[in-house]
Coordinates of C-alpha atoms in Angstrom, one line a residue:
M1 CA 114.0 174.6 135.4
G2 CA 111.7 174.0 132.3
V3 CA 110.4 177.7 132.2
I4 CA 113.7 179.6 132.7
G5 CA 116.3 176.9 131.9
V6 CA 119.8 178.3 131.2
Q7 CA 119.0 181.6 132.7
L8 CA 118.3 180.0 135.9
V9 CA 121.4 178.0 136.0
V10 CA 123.4 181.3 135.4
T11 CA 121.5 183.1 138.3
M12 CA 122.3 180.2 140.6
V13 CA 125.8 180.2 139.6
M14 CA 126.2 183.9 140.3
A15 CA 124.6 183.8 143.4
S16 CA 127.2 181.3 144.6
V17 CA 129.9 183.8 143.3
I18 CA 128.4 186.3 145.3
Q19 CA 128.4 184.5 148.2
K20 CA 131.7 182.5 148.0
I21 CA 134.1 184.3 145.9
I22 CA 133.3 188.1 145.6
P23 CA 134.2 188.4 149.4
H24 CA 137.7 187.4 148.6
Y25 CA 138.0 189.0 145.3
S26 CA 136.0 192.3 145.5
L27 CA 136.2 194.8 142.8
A28 CA 135.0 197.6 145.5
R29 CA 137.9 196.6 147.8
W30 CA 140.6 196.6 144.9
L31 CA 139.6 200.1 143.6
L32 CA 140.2 201.6 147.2
C33 CA 143.0 199.4 148.5
S34 CA 145.2 198.6 145.2
G35 CA 147.9 201.0 146.4
S36 CA 147.1 204.1 144.3
L37 CA 145.1 206.0 147.1
R38 CA 147.0 207.7 149.7
W39 CA 145.3 209.1 152.7
Y40 CA 146.6 211.7 155.3
Q41 CA 147.0 210.5 158.9
H42 CA 145.9 212.9 161.7
P43 CA 149.0 214.2 163.8
T44 CA 149.2 212.5 167.5
E45 CA 148.8 214.7 170.6
E46 CA 152.8 214.2 171.0
Q47 CA 153.6 215.1 167.7
L48 CA 151.4 218.6 168.0
R49 CA 153.1 219.1 171.3
I50 CA 156.6 218.9 169.9
L51 CA 155.7 221.2 167.0
A52 CA 154.1 223.9 169.2
G53 CA 157.1 223.6 172.0
K54 CA 155.0 222.7 174.8
Q55 CA 155.8 220.1 177.4
R56 CA 153.5 217.4 178.2
G57 CA 151.3 218.4 181.2
K58 CA 150.1 216.7 184.2
S59 CA 147.8 213.9 183.7
K60 CA 144.0 214.4 184.8
K61 CA 144.7 212.0 187.8
D62 CA 147.8 214.1 189.0
R63 CA 145.7 217.5 188.6
K64 CA 142.6 215.9 190.6
Y65 CA 145.0 215.0 193.5
N66 CA 146.1 218.7 193.5
G67 CA 142.7 219.6 194.3
H68 CA 141.5 221.0 190.8
I69 CA 140.7 219.5 187.4
E70 CA 141.3 221.6 184.2
N71 CA 138.6 221.1 181.4
K72 CA 140.3 223.6 179.1
P73 CA 141.1 221.9 175.7
L74 CA 144.8 222.1 174.6
T75 CA 145.3 224.8 171.9
I76 CA 148.2 225.3 169.3
P77 CA 148.6 228.2 167.0
K78 CA 147.1 227.8 163.7
D79 CA 150.2 228.6 161.8
I80 CA 152.2 225.9 163.1
D81 CA 154.8 224.2 160.7
L82 CA 152.7 220.8 160.2
H83 CA 153.4 218.5 157.6
L84 CA 150.8 215.5 157.3
E85 CA 152.1 211.9 156.9
T86 CA 150.5 209.8 154.0
K87 CA 149.9 206.2 154.0
S88 CA 148.2 203.8 151.4
V89 CA 144.8 202.7 152.1
T90 CA 145.0 199.1 153.1
E91 CA 141.9 196.5 153.7
R92 CA 142.6 197.2 157.5
D93 CA 141.9 200.9 157.2
T94 CA 138.6 200.4 155.4
I95 CA 137.0 198.7 158.5
A96 CA 136.7 202.3 160.2
L97 CA 135.3 203.7 157.0
H98 CA 131.7 205.1 157.0
Y99 CA 129.4 203.3 154.5
F100 CA 132.0 200.9 153.5
P101 CA 129.6 197.7 153.6
E102 CA 127.2 199.8 151.4
Y103 CA 129.9 200.6 148.9
Q104 CA 131.4 197.1 148.7
W105 CA 127.7 195.7 148.2
L106 CA 126.7 198.0 145.4
V107 CA 129.9 197.7 143.6
D108 CA 130.3 194.0 143.7
F109 CA 126.6 193.2 143.0
T110 CA 126.8 195.6 140.1
V111 CA 129.7 193.4 138.9
A112 CA 127.7 190.4 139.2
A113 CA 124.6 191.8 137.5
T114 CA 126.5 193.0 134.7
V115 CA 128.2 189.6 134.1
V116 CA 124.6 187.9 134.2
Y117 CA 123.4 190.4 131.7
V118 CA 126.5 189.9 129.3
V119 CA 126.1 186.1 129.5
T120 CA 122.1 186.4 129.0
E121 CA 122.6 188.6 126.2
A122 CA 125.0 186.0 124.6
Y123 CA 122.7 183.3 125.2
Y124 CA 119.8 185.2 123.5
S125 CA 122.0 186.1 120.4
I126 CA 123.1 182.4 120.0
V127 CA 119.8 180.3 121.0
K128 CA 117.2 183.0 120.4
P129 CA 114.8 181.7 122.9
S130 CA 111.2 182.8 122.2
Q131 CA 109.2 181.8 125.2
E132 CA 111.6 182.7 128.1
M133 CA 111.5 185.6 130.4
N134 CA 114.9 187.6 130.2
I135 CA 116.0 187.2 133.7
S136 CA 118.7 189.7 133.4
V137 CA 115.9 192.5 133.3
V138 CA 115.3 191.5 137.4
W139 CA 119.0 191.7 138.0
C140 CA 119.2 195.4 136.4
L141 CA 116.1 196.5 138.5
L142 CA 117.8 195.3 141.6
V143 CA 121.0 197.1 140.9
L144 CA 118.8 200.3 140.3
A145 CA 116.9 199.5 143.5
F146 CA 120.0 199.3 145.5
A147 CA 121.5 202.5 144.0
V148 CA 118.5 204.6 144.8
K149 CA 118.4 203.2 148.4
V150 CA 121.9 204.3 149.0
L151 CA 121.4 207.8 147.4
F152 CA 118.3 208.0 149.6
S153 CA 120.1 207.0 152.7
L154 CA 122.9 209.5 152.2
T155 CA 120.1 212.2 151.4
T156 CA 118.5 211.6 154.8
H157 CA 121.7 212.4 156.6
Y158 CA 121.7 216.0 155.2
F159 CA 118.1 216.4 156.6
K160 CA 119.2 215.3 159.9
V161 CA 121.8 218.2 160.1
E162 CA 120.2 220.9 162.3
D163 CA 122.5 224.0 161.7
G164 CA 123.8 223.3 158.1
G165 CA 122.3 224.4 154.7
E166 CA 122.3 220.9 153.1
R167 CA 118.7 220.4 153.9
S168 CA 117.8 223.8 152.1
V169 CA 120.0 222.8 149.1
C170 CA 118.1 219.4 148.8
V171 CA 114.7 220.8 148.8
T172 CA 115.6 223.8 146.6
F173 CA 117.2 221.7 144.0
G174 CA 114.0 219.1 144.4
F175 CA 111.6 222.0 143.5
F176 CA 113.9 223.3 140.6
F177 CA 113.9 219.8 138.8
F178 CA 110.4 219.2 139.5
V179 CA 109.6 222.7 137.5
K180 CA 112.5 221.6 134.8
A181 CA 110.9 218.1 134.3
M182 CA 107.4 219.7 133.8
A183 CA 108.9 222.0 131.1
I184 CA 110.9 219.2 129.6
L185 CA 107.7 217.1 129.3
I186 CA 105.7 219.8 127.5
V187 CA 108.6 219.9 124.6
T188 CA 107.6 218.2 121.5
E189 CA 109.2 215.2 119.9
N190 CA 110.6 217.3 117.3
Y191 CA 113.3 218.5 119.7
L192 CA 113.5 215.6 122.2
E193 CA 113.0 212.3 120.7
F194 CA 112.3 210.2 123.7
G195 CA 109.2 208.5 122.1
L196 CA 107.0 209.1 125.4
E197 CA 103.9 210.4 123.4
S198 CA 103.8 207.4 121.2
G199 CA 104.8 204.9 124.1
F200 CA 102.1 206.4 126.3
S201 CA 99.6 206.2 123.5
N202 CA 100.5 202.5 122.5
F203 CA 100.2 201.6 126.4
S204 CA 96.5 203.3 126.6
E205 CA 95.3 201.6 123.6
S206 CA 96.7 198.2 124.7
A207 CA 95.4 198.4 128.0
M208 CA 91.9 199.5 126.8
Q209 CA 91.7 196.6 124.5
F210 CA 92.9 194.3 127.6
L211 CA 90.1 195.6 129.6
E212 CA 87.5 195.3 126.9
K213 CA 88.6 191.8 126.5
Q214 CA 87.9 191.3 130.2
G215 CA 84.5 193.0 130.0
L216 CA 85.3 196.1 131.4
E217 CA 84.7 199.5 130.1
S218 CA 87.4 202.1 130.7
Q219 CA 89.0 205.1 128.9
G220 CA 92.3 204.0 129.8
P221 CA 94.3 203.1 133.0
V222 CA 95.7 206.6 133.6
S223 CA 95.3 210.1 132.0
K224 CA 98.2 211.6 130.0
L225 CA 98.3 214.5 132.6
T226 CA 98.4 212.2 135.7
F227 CA 101.2 210.1 133.9
K228 CA 103.3 213.2 133.3
L229 CA 102.8 214.5 136.9
F230 CA 103.9 211.3 138.1
L231 CA 107.1 211.3 136.0
A232 CA 107.6 214.9 137.2
V233 CA 107.7 213.8 140.9
L234 CA 109.9 211.0 140.3
C235 CA 112.2 213.3 138.4
S236 CA 112.3 215.8 141.2
L237 CA 113.1 213.0 143.6
I238 CA 115.9 211.7 141.3
G239 CA 117.3 215.4 141.1
A240 CA 117.3 215.8 144.8
F241 CA 119.2 212.6 145.2
L242 CA 121.7 213.6 142.6
T243 CA 122.2 217.2 144.1
F244 CA 125.2 216.4 146.3
P245 CA 126.9 214.0 144.0
G246 CA 127.1 216.4 141.4
L247 CA 128.3 219.3 143.6
R248 CA 131.1 217.1 144.8
L249 CA 132.0 215.8 141.5
A250 CA 132.4 219.4 140.6
Q251 CA 135.0 220.0 143.5
M252 CA 136.8 216.7 142.9
H253 CA 137.3 217.6 139.1
L254 CA 138.8 221.1 140.1
D255 CA 141.2 219.3 142.4
A256 CA 141.9 216.4 140.2
L257 CA 142.9 218.9 137.5
N258 CA 145.3 220.8 139.6
L259 CA 146.9 217.3 140.4
A260 CA 147.1 216.0 136.8
T261 CA 150.4 216.8 135.2
E262 CA 150.0 215.2 132.0
K263 CA 148.0 216.3 129.1
I264 CA 146.1 213.1 128.3
T265 CA 145.0 213.0 131.8
Q266 CA 143.6 216.5 131.8
T267 CA 141.9 215.7 128.7
L268 CA 140.2 212.5 130.1
L269 CA 138.9 214.5 133.0
H270 CA 137.4 217.2 130.9
I271 CA 135.8 214.4 128.9
N272 CA 134.5 212.6 132.0
F273 CA 133.2 215.9 133.4
L274 CA 131.4 216.8 130.0
A275 CA 130.1 213.1 129.6
P276 CA 126.5 213.7 131.0
L277 CA 126.4 216.7 128.3
F278 CA 127.1 214.1 125.7
M279 CA 124.5 212.0 126.7
V280 CA 122.0 214.6 127.0
L281 CA 122.6 215.8 123.5
L282 CA 122.3 212.5 122.1
W283 CA 118.4 212.8 122.5
V284 CA 118.5 216.5 121.1
K285 CA 117.1 215.9 117.7
P286 CA 118.2 219.1 115.8
I287 CA 121.7 219.0 117.1
T288 CA 122.3 215.0 116.5
K289 CA 119.9 212.9 114.7
D290 CA 118.7 215.6 112.2
Y291 CA 122.4 216.1 111.1
I292 CA 123.4 212.6 110.8
M293 CA 120.1 211.3 109.0
N294 CA 120.0 214.6 106.9
P295 CA 123.4 215.9 106.7
P296 CA 123.9 219.1 104.7
L297 CA 126.0 217.8 102.0
G298 CA 125.1 220.0 98.9
K299 CA 121.7 219.5 97.2
E300 CA 121.3 215.8 97.7
S301 CA 120.8 214.5 101.4
V302 CA 122.4 211.1 101.8
P303 CA 121.9 209.7 105.5
L304 CA 125.0 208.7 107.2
M305 CA 123.5 205.8 109.1
S306 CA 120.0 204.4 109.6
E307 CA 117.9 205.0 112.5
E308 CA 118.5 201.5 113.9
T309 CA 122.2 202.1 113.6
F310 CA 121.9 205.5 115.5
D311 CA 120.1 204.1 118.3
T312 CA 122.7 201.3 118.7
M313 CA 125.5 203.9 118.5
R314 CA 123.7 205.9 121.2
L315 CA 123.8 202.8 123.5
W316 CA 127.2 202.2 122.9
I317 CA 128.4 205.8 123.4
I318 CA 126.6 205.8 126.8
I319 CA 128.6 202.6 127.8
L320 CA 131.9 203.9 126.7
L321 CA 131.4 207.1 128.8
C322 CA 130.4 205.1 132.0
A323 CA 133.6 203.2 131.5
L324 CA 135.7 206.4 131.2
R325 CA 134.0 207.6 134.4
L326 CA 134.9 204.3 136.1
A327 CA 138.6 204.5 134.9
M328 CA 138.8 208.2 136.2
M329 CA 137.3 207.2 139.6
R330 CA 140.7 206.9 141.4
H331 CA 141.9 210.4 140.3
H332 CA 138.7 211.8 142.0
L333 CA 139.2 210.0 145.2
Q334 CA 142.9 211.0 145.5
A335 CA 141.7 214.6 144.9
Y336 CA 139.2 214.2 147.6
L337 CA 141.8 212.8 150.0
N338 CA 144.1 215.6 149.4
L339 CA 141.4 217.8 151.1
A340 CA 143.1 216.9 154.4
Q341 CA 146.4 218.6 153.4
K342 CA 144.4 221.4 151.7
S343 CA 142.5 222.2 154.9
V344 CA 145.8 222.3 157.0
D345 CA 147.3 224.7 154.4
Q346 CA 144.3 226.9 154.6
M347 CA 144.6 226.8 158.4
K348 CA 148.0 228.1 158.4
K349 CA 146.9 231.2 156.7
E350 CA 144.7 232.3 159.5
A351 CA 145.5 233.7 162.8
G352 CA 144.5 232.5 166.2
R353 CA 144.8 229.1 167.9
I354 CA 142.9 225.8 167.4
S355 CA 142.4 222.8 169.8
M356 CA 144.3 219.8 169.2
V357 CA 141.2 217.6 169.2
D358 CA 139.7 219.7 166.5
L359 CA 142.8 219.8 164.3
Q360 CA 142.8 216.0 164.5
K361 CA 139.1 215.9 163.8
M362 CA 139.4 218.0 160.6
V363 CA 142.2 215.9 159.0
A364 CA 140.6 212.4 160.0
R365 CA 137.4 213.3 158.9
V366 CA 138.4 213.4 155.4
F367 CA 139.6 209.7 155.3
Y368 CA 136.7 208.2 157.3
Y369 CA 133.9 209.6 154.8
L370 CA 136.1 208.1 151.7
C371 CA 133.4 205.7 151.1
V372 CA 130.6 208.2 151.2
I373 CA 132.2 210.0 148.4
A374 CA 132.9 206.8 146.5
L375 CA 129.3 206.0 146.7
Q376 CA 128.2 209.6 145.2
Y377 CA 130.4 208.9 142.7
V378 CA 129.5 205.4 141.7
A379 CA 125.8 205.2 142.4
P380 CA 124.8 207.7 139.5
L381 CA 127.3 205.9 137.3
V382 CA 125.5 202.5 138.1
M383 CA 122.1 204.2 137.6
L384 CA 123.1 205.3 134.2
L385 CA 124.8 202.1 132.9
H386 CA 121.9 199.7 134.1
T387 CA 119.3 202.2 132.8
T388 CA 121.0 201.9 129.5
L389 CA 121.1 198.1 129.7
L390 CA 117.2 198.2 130.5
L391 CA 116.6 200.3 127.5
K392 CA 118.4 198.0 125.2
T393 CA 116.7 194.9 126.4
L394 CA 113.2 196.1 127.1
G395 CA 113.3 198.7 124.1
N396 CA 114.2 195.8 121.9
Y397 CA 117.3 197.4 120.4
S398 CA 120.4 195.5 119.3
W399 CA 124.1 195.7 120.0
V400 CA 125.1 195.0 116.3
I401 CA 125.7 198.2 114.3
Y402 CA 124.4 196.9 110.9
P403 CA 121.0 198.1 109.6
E404 CA 120.1 195.0 108.0
L405 CA 120.3 193.0 111.1
N406 CA 118.2 195.4 113.1
S407 CA 115.4 196.0 110.8
D408 CA 113.0 193.0 112.0
T409 CA 113.6 193.3 115.6
P410 CA 110.5 195.3 116.7
V411 CA 108.2 193.1 114.3
E412 CA 109.6 189.9 116.2
N413 CA 109.1 191.3 119.7
S414 CA 105.5 192.4 118.7
L415 CA 104.4 189.1 117.4
L416 CA 105.9 187.4 120.4
P417 CA 102.8 187.4 122.6
G418 CA 100.4 186.3 119.8
S419 CA 102.2 182.9 120.0
V420 CA 101.6 182.5 123.4
Y421 CA 97.8 182.9 122.8
S422 CA 97.9 180.2 119.8
E423 CA 98.9 177.6 122.2
S424 CA 96.3 175.5 123.9
P425 CA 96.7 174.4 127.5
P426 CA 97.6 170.8 127.7
A427 CA 95.3 168.6 129.8
D428 CA 97.6 166.1 131.2
G429 CA 98.3 167.6 134.6
K430 CA 97.5 170.5 136.8
M431 CA 101.3 171.7 136.7
K432 CA 101.4 172.1 132.8
V433 CA 98.0 173.9 133.1
T434 CA 99.4 176.2 135.7
V435 CA 102.4 177.0 133.6
V436 CA 100.5 177.7 130.5
Q437 CA 98.1 179.9 132.5
I438 CA 101.3 181.9 133.8
T439 CA 102.7 182.1 130.4
M440 CA 99.3 183.6 128.9
A441 CA 99.4 186.2 131.8
L442 CA 102.9 187.2 130.9
G443 CA 101.7 187.3 127.3
S444 CA 99.0 189.5 128.3
L445 CA 101.4 192.0 130.0
K446 CA 103.7 191.9 126.9
N447 CA 100.7 193.1 124.8
I448 CA 100.3 196.0 127.3
F449 CA 103.8 197.0 128.4
T450 CA 105.2 197.0 124.7
P451 CA 108.8 198.0 123.5
L452 CA 107.5 201.1 122.3
L453 CA 106.4 202.2 126.0
F454 CA 109.7 201.1 127.6
R455 CA 111.7 203.0 124.8
G456 CA 110.0 206.1 125.5
L457 CA 110.2 205.7 129.3
L458 CA 113.5 204.5 129.7
S459 CA 115.1 206.9 127.2
F460 CA 113.5 209.9 129.3
L461 CA 114.7 208.3 132.5
T462 CA 118.4 207.8 131.2
W463 CA 118.4 211.3 129.7
W464 CA 117.2 212.8 132.9
I465 CA 119.6 211.2 135.1
A466 CA 122.5 212.6 132.8
A467 CA 120.6 216.0 132.7
C468 CA 120.6 216.2 136.5
L469 CA 124.3 215.0 136.9
F470 CA 125.5 217.8 134.5
S471 CA 123.1 220.6 136.0
T472 CA 124.4 220.0 139.6
S473 CA 127.8 219.5 138.5
L474 CA 127.9 222.7 136.4
F475 CA 126.2 224.6 139.4
G476 CA 129.0 223.2 141.7
L477 CA 131.8 224.2 139.4
F478 CA 130.6 227.8 139.2
Y479 CA 130.2 227.7 143.1
H480 CA 133.7 226.4 143.9
Q481 CA 135.4 228.3 141.0
Y482 CA 133.7 231.7 141.7
L483 CA 131.8 231.9 144.9
T484 CA 134.1 230.2 147.4
V485 CA 137.0 232.1 148.7
A486 CA 140.3 230.9 147.5

């Protein structure tokens, strides 16, 4: 309790909330079951018989007594006059949905982690503790781990399909993003200002100094080539995981635009689709930062804002775009649910017959995979949001948009580990000695893993997630708009 204090209390309270309150008041369940989403029910066999003008045939038991059993499936004409009935999504309906527990856990845990982060940030801004570990970092890392796990689980299902081409699509995009990451990592800081070069140099120098203090000779923990190769492999995996979420988003975007009748809704849908592009441009130095820091206003160049203010504005823009994407979630999910009626309308234009079972499966499949689509929509959003929160905390940025309040933050954090070494361990108990040793070990890690390293690494990962989302959704937009048969 003395090591973490208030943060431990907040964590314990939030753990109790997750266990006791969230199962009854779930944001994930409210997003689906608030009454705004309507799903299409598959027609019963009796309804299809009436529409097709068929009488109910003999039961299998009667046919068996007559000496034969007919295994031929019952078929109906494809151009049948079928109109699907709609129903609001209820909590009882969600029981049969695939991946509903994973969806509910990811969304509700993300809400809990975000609340812990906000409370911790308020605590740090008021009390300003100097020797405490920021426990909200652990919550953010857990959220990212759960999001990656869910995306990995969804991607493995595409590899289990034998006849489909989903496996080839994932592998192709994985190699494409690997090559793209290698090309991006070559670009200099004059164009993409991640800060990876300076962050890695600072990390190598700090690690070498630490190893020298331990009596070990080393040229660094890892070479720059190995570091960038590891990043490229990680980026290819992230790109493969985000392939189908981006492709699905493009289809839902087109369908949502067709459903939207108000201009403001259509405008918000366009902004939501282009949000990853806006995030990507925030780190392109010649397009954004150079124009803000050195605007072409005649002979004199007057900066519109300081670098610290620009960094803070960048964080706020990403968070606002994430909030917009969450607000547009229901429009996209309803557009997906309408695929059931869209498939029936497409079937009516075709000649031939279809079995009743296949027709029922075609309609029911759309609703049963609703949570899979919701996860593909939410998981990238969660990754973007909490990578940005980690960038703010570990990169030692500020939420306040005032240069005079932000100018001394890097200095404070750089002096923080030094104060740990200045303390002499007390000799009045083994427990206190152990605490001091742990604190000194954490101080050593802070000397190695500096905010400069985290700024470069997390800026690159945030930019990369947005770039993957925009690349896959743009390809999906082109595919559904021009390559599929209308």
